Coordinates of C-alpha atoms in Angstrom, one line a residue:
M1 CA 0.2 -0.1 0.1
I2 CA 1.1 3.5 -0.9
L3 CA 0.2 6.2 1.2
A4 CA 0.7 9.5 -0.4
Q5 CA 0.8 13.2 -0.4
A6 CA -1.4 14.3 -2.9
R7 CA 0.9 15.5 -6.2
S8 CA 3.9 14.0 -4.7
G9 CA 4.6 11.9 -8.1
S10 CA 2.4 8.5 -6.9
T11 CA 1.2 8.4 -10.2
F12 CA 4.6 8.1 -11.6
L13 CA 5.6 5.6 -9.0
R14 CA 2.6 3.6 -9.9
E15 CA 3.3 3.4 -13.7
A16 CA 7.0 2.6 -13.1
L17 CA 6.0 -0.2 -10.5
N18 CA 2.9 -1.6 -13.7
D19 CA 6.7 -1.7 -15.9
Q20 CA 7.5 -4.7 -13.7
P21 CA 5.5 -8.0 -15.1
E22 CA 5.4 -9.2 -11.6
I23 CA 3.5 -6.2 -10.0
V24 CA 0.1 -5.1 -10.4
C25 CA -0.3 -1.6 -8.7
H26 CA -4.2 0.1 -9.0
G27 CA -4.4 4.0 -8.9
E28 CA -6.4 5.9 -6.0
V29 CA -9.3 2.9 -5.6
F30 CA -10.2 4.7 -2.2
S31 CA -10.8 8.2 -3.5
R32 CA -13.8 9.7 -2.3
V33 CA -15.1 10.9 -5.8
W34 CA -14.3 7.8 -7.9
I35 CA -12.3 4.7 -8.2
S36 CA -9.4 5.7 -10.2
R37 CA -6.9 3.4 -12.7
M38 CA -8.0 -0.2 -11.1
E39 CA -6.2 -2.4 -13.3
P40 CA -7.8 -5.0 -15.7
Q41 CA -6.9 -8.4 -15.5
A42 CA -4.4 -8.7 -18.1
G43 CA -5.8 -8.9 -22.1
A44 CA -9.1 -7.0 -20.5
E45 CA -10.6 -3.4 -21.0
P46 CA -10.4 -1.3 -17.8
A47 CA -14.1 -1.3 -16.7
P48 CA -16.1 1.3 -18.1
A49 CA -17.9 3.7 -16.1
E50 CA -21.2 2.3 -15.2
E51 CA -19.4 -0.6 -13.7
I52 CA -17.3 2.2 -11.3
R53 CA -20.6 3.4 -10.2
R54 CA -22.1 0.4 -9.6
I55 CA -18.9 -1.0 -7.5
M56 CA -18.2 2.5 -5.6
P57 CA -21.5 1.4 -3.1
E58 CA -20.0 -2.0 -2.4
R59 CA -16.8 -0.5 -1.6
D60 CA -17.7 2.3 0.6
A61 CA -20.2 -0.5 2.7
D62 CA -17.5 -3.4 2.6
P63 CA -13.8 -2.1 1.7
L64 CA -12.0 -5.4 2.3
R65 CA -14.6 -7.5 0.4
F66 CA -13.6 -4.7 -2.5
L67 CA -10.2 -5.3 -2.3
Q68 CA -10.2 -9.1 -2.2
D69 CA -12.9 -9.1 -5.3
H70 CA -11.2 -6.4 -7.1
I71 CA -7.9 -5.4 -6.1
Y72 CA -6.1 -8.7 -4.8
A73 CA -8.0 -10.6 -8.0
F74 CA -4.3 -11.2 -9.6
P75 CA -3.0 -14.8 -8.7
G76 CA 1.0 -15.3 -8.6
Q77 CA 1.1 -11.3 -8.8
I78 CA 2.7 -8.7 -6.5
T79 CA -0.4 -6.2 -6.0
G80 CA -1.2 -3.1 -4.6
F81 CA -3.2 0.2 -4.7
K82 CA -2.0 4.0 -3.4
V83 CA -4.4 6.3 -1.4
I84 CA -3.9 9.7 -1.0
Y85 CA -3.6 10.9 2.6
E86 CA -7.2 13.1 2.3
D87 CA -8.9 9.7 1.3
F88 CA -7.1 7.8 3.9
F89 CA -7.9 10.0 6.9
H90 CA -11.7 10.1 5.7
D91 CA -14.8 8.5 7.3
G92 CA -13.0 5.9 9.2
L93 CA -11.1 4.0 6.3
S94 CA -7.5 5.1 8.0
E95 CA -8.7 2.3 10.7
I96 CA -10.0 -0.1 8.8
L97 CA -7.2 0.1 6.0
A98 CA -4.6 0.2 9.5
D99 CA -5.9 -2.8 10.8
H100 CA -6.1 -4.8 7.6
A101 CA -2.5 -3.7 6.2
R102 CA -1.6 -5.6 10.1
T103 CA -3.7 -8.7 9.8
R104 CA -2.4 -9.0 6.2
G105 CA 1.3 -8.2 6.7
L106 CA 1.0 -5.5 3.7
R107 CA 4.2 -3.5 2.9
I108 CA 3.8 -0.1 3.5
Y109 CA 5.4 2.9 1.6
H110 CA 5.1 6.3 2.8
L111 CA 5.0 8.8 0.0
R112 CA 5.9 12.6 0.6
R113 CA 7.0 16.1 -1.4
L114 CA 9.1 17.6 0.8
N115 CA 9.1 21.1 -1.6
P116 CA 6.0 22.7 0.1
V117 CA 6.1 25.4 -2.5
A118 CA 6.1 22.8 -5.4
A119 CA 3.6 20.3 -3.7
L120 CA 1.0 23.6 -3.7
A121 CA 1.7 25.0 -7.0
S122 CA 0.6 21.6 -8.4
R123 CA -2.4 21.0 -6.4
M124 CA -3.6 25.1 -7.3
R125 CA -2.3 24.4 -11.4
M126 CA -4.4 21.0 -11.1
A127 CA -7.6 22.8 -9.4
R128 CA -7.3 26.2 -11.9
Y129 CA -5.9 24.4 -15.1
Q130 CA -7.6 20.7 -14.8
L131 CA -3.5 19.5 -15.0
S132 CA -3.7 16.5 -13.5
H133 CA -1.5 14.2 -15.0
S134 CA -0.2 14.2 -18.4
D135 CA -2.0 11.0 -20.0
A136 CA -5.3 12.3 -18.8
P137 CA -7.9 13.1 -21.3
G138 CA -7.9 16.8 -22.6
A139 CA -4.3 17.6 -20.7
Q140 CA -2.3 20.5 -21.8
Q141 CA 0.3 19.5 -24.4
D142 CA 2.5 22.0 -22.8
P143 CA 1.9 22.6 -19.0
N144 CA 4.2 25.9 -19.3
T145 CA 1.9 27.8 -21.6
V146 CA -1.0 28.5 -18.6
G147 CA -0.7 31.2 -16.3
K148 CA 0.6 32.2 -12.9
L149 CA -0.5 31.6 -10.0
K150 CA -0.3 34.0 -7.1
M151 CA 0.7 31.7 -4.0
E152 CA 0.3 33.6 -0.8
P153 CA 2.6 33.0 2.3
A154 CA -0.2 32.1 4.8
A155 CA -1.7 29.9 2.5
L156 CA 1.5 28.3 1.9
A157 CA 2.3 27.7 5.5
R158 CA -1.3 26.7 6.5
Y159 CA -0.8 24.1 3.9
T160 CA 2.5 22.9 4.9
S161 CA 1.0 22.3 8.7
W162 CA -1.7 20.2 7.4
Q163 CA 0.4 18.1 5.6
N164 CA 3.0 17.7 8.4
D165 CA 0.0 17.1 10.4
L166 CA -1.3 14.1 7.9
A167 CA 2.4 12.5 7.5
S168 CA 2.6 12.6 11.2
R169 CA -0.8 10.9 11.6
V170 CA 0.4 8.2 8.8
D171 CA 3.9 7.7 10.6
A172 CA 2.2 7.2 14.2
L173 CA -0.2 3.9 12.7
F174 CA 2.7 2.9 10.3
P175 CA 6.1 3.6 12.4
D176 CA 8.1 0.5 10.2
A177 CA 6.8 2.0 6.8
M178 CA 9.5 2.6 4.2
Q179 CA 9.9 6.5 3.8
I180 CA 10.2 7.6 0.1
R181 CA 10.2 11.1 -1.1
Y182 CA 8.9 12.4 -4.6
E183 CA 12.4 14.7 -4.8
T184 CA 14.3 11.0 -4.2
L185 CA 11.9 8.5 -5.9
A186 CA 14.8 7.9 -8.5
Q187 CA 17.0 6.6 -6.0
D188 CA 14.3 5.2 -3.9
F189 CA 13.0 3.0 -6.2
P190 CA 15.3 0.1 -6.4
R191 CA 14.9 -0.1 -2.3
I192 CA 11.0 -0.6 -3.3
L193 CA 11.9 -3.6 -5.8
A194 CA 14.4 -5.0 -3.0
D195 CA 11.8 -4.6 -0.7
L196 CA 9.2 -6.6 -3.2
G197 CA 12.1 -9.5 -3.4
L198 CA 12.7 -8.2 -7.0
P199 CA 15.9 -7.3 -8.7
D200 CA 16.9 -3.6 -7.7
R201 CA 19.0 -2.6 -10.9
R202 CA 15.6 -2.3 -13.2
A203 CA 15.1 0.8 -14.7
F204 CA 13.1 3.8 -13.3
G205 CA 10.5 5.8 -15.5
S206 CA 7.5 6.4 -17.1
A207 CA 5.8 7.8 -19.8
L208 CA 4.1 10.4 -17.7
R209 CA 5.3 14.3 -18.1
K210 CA 5.4 16.4 -15.0
M211 CA 2.7 19.1 -15.4
T212 CA 4.8 22.0 -13.3
P213 CA 7.8 23.6 -14.6
Q214 CA 11.0 23.0 -13.3
N215 CA 11.6 26.6 -12.6
L216 CA 9.1 27.3 -10.1
E217 CA 9.4 31.4 -11.0
D218 CA 7.5 30.6 -14.1
A219 CA 4.3 29.3 -12.5
I220 CA 3.9 31.8 -9.6
E221 CA 3.7 35.0 -10.3
N222 CA 4.8 36.4 -6.5
Y223 CA 7.6 34.1 -6.3
G224 CA 9.7 35.7 -4.4
D225 CA 7.2 35.8 -1.6
V226 CA 7.7 32.1 -1.1
A227 CA 11.3 31.8 -2.8
A228 CA 12.7 30.7 1.0
Y229 CA 10.8 27.9 1.1
D230 CA 11.5 26.1 -2.5
H231 CA 13.5 23.7 -1.4
P232 CA 14.5 20.9 -1.9
A233 CA 15.5 21.2 -5.5
Q234 CA 13.1 19.3 -7.8
P235 CA 14.3 16.2 -9.6
I236 CA 14.6 15.7 -13.2
W237 CA 13.1 12.2 -14.1
N238 CA 12.1 12.1 -17.8

């Protein structure tokens, strides 16, 4: 189970994991609004929207049955899924999944993005310009062409405190989780593979493109107001 801060590279990581023939990693299957990127069986098409709508009440009524019937149903494969902080801590789900993780012996990977300016800018751009992932329907071909955002220092401080609190709650539930970071994901990837019992020298990559400029001055109109918090540096993956 990947427990991730939103906009922390979790989809990029999921794609890289799914490039491994032994792994099936689903997307945000516990999203409050949708079942996102649930992997189909080999050779099958992804579930149509009507089926997702039918499954959602079943998932909400019995999350563990949903996992057994739809997420773990890949015999012989290493299977997993990812959950974003806000979904994990919604409506008692954290207690259910934490108990399930301990009972089943799930490996837990805690993914964070340590640069708060980059993380908040990515969230703001997704909300305003629908810049979610480069493979999303209607995604901008060049995310650098959209307008700049204004980021208030007070809003950044509130966001940082909120995310740090959620991260601390995750660590309290899973003190033995493997800590991985957006900024060092390429270096962390071999550790994940080794933890899953796979060769750790496999390539790390994805067809996805980043949706925020490398230089955040190109995305934030009042960059000088938040520049002091723009660290660590953003990685270059692709």
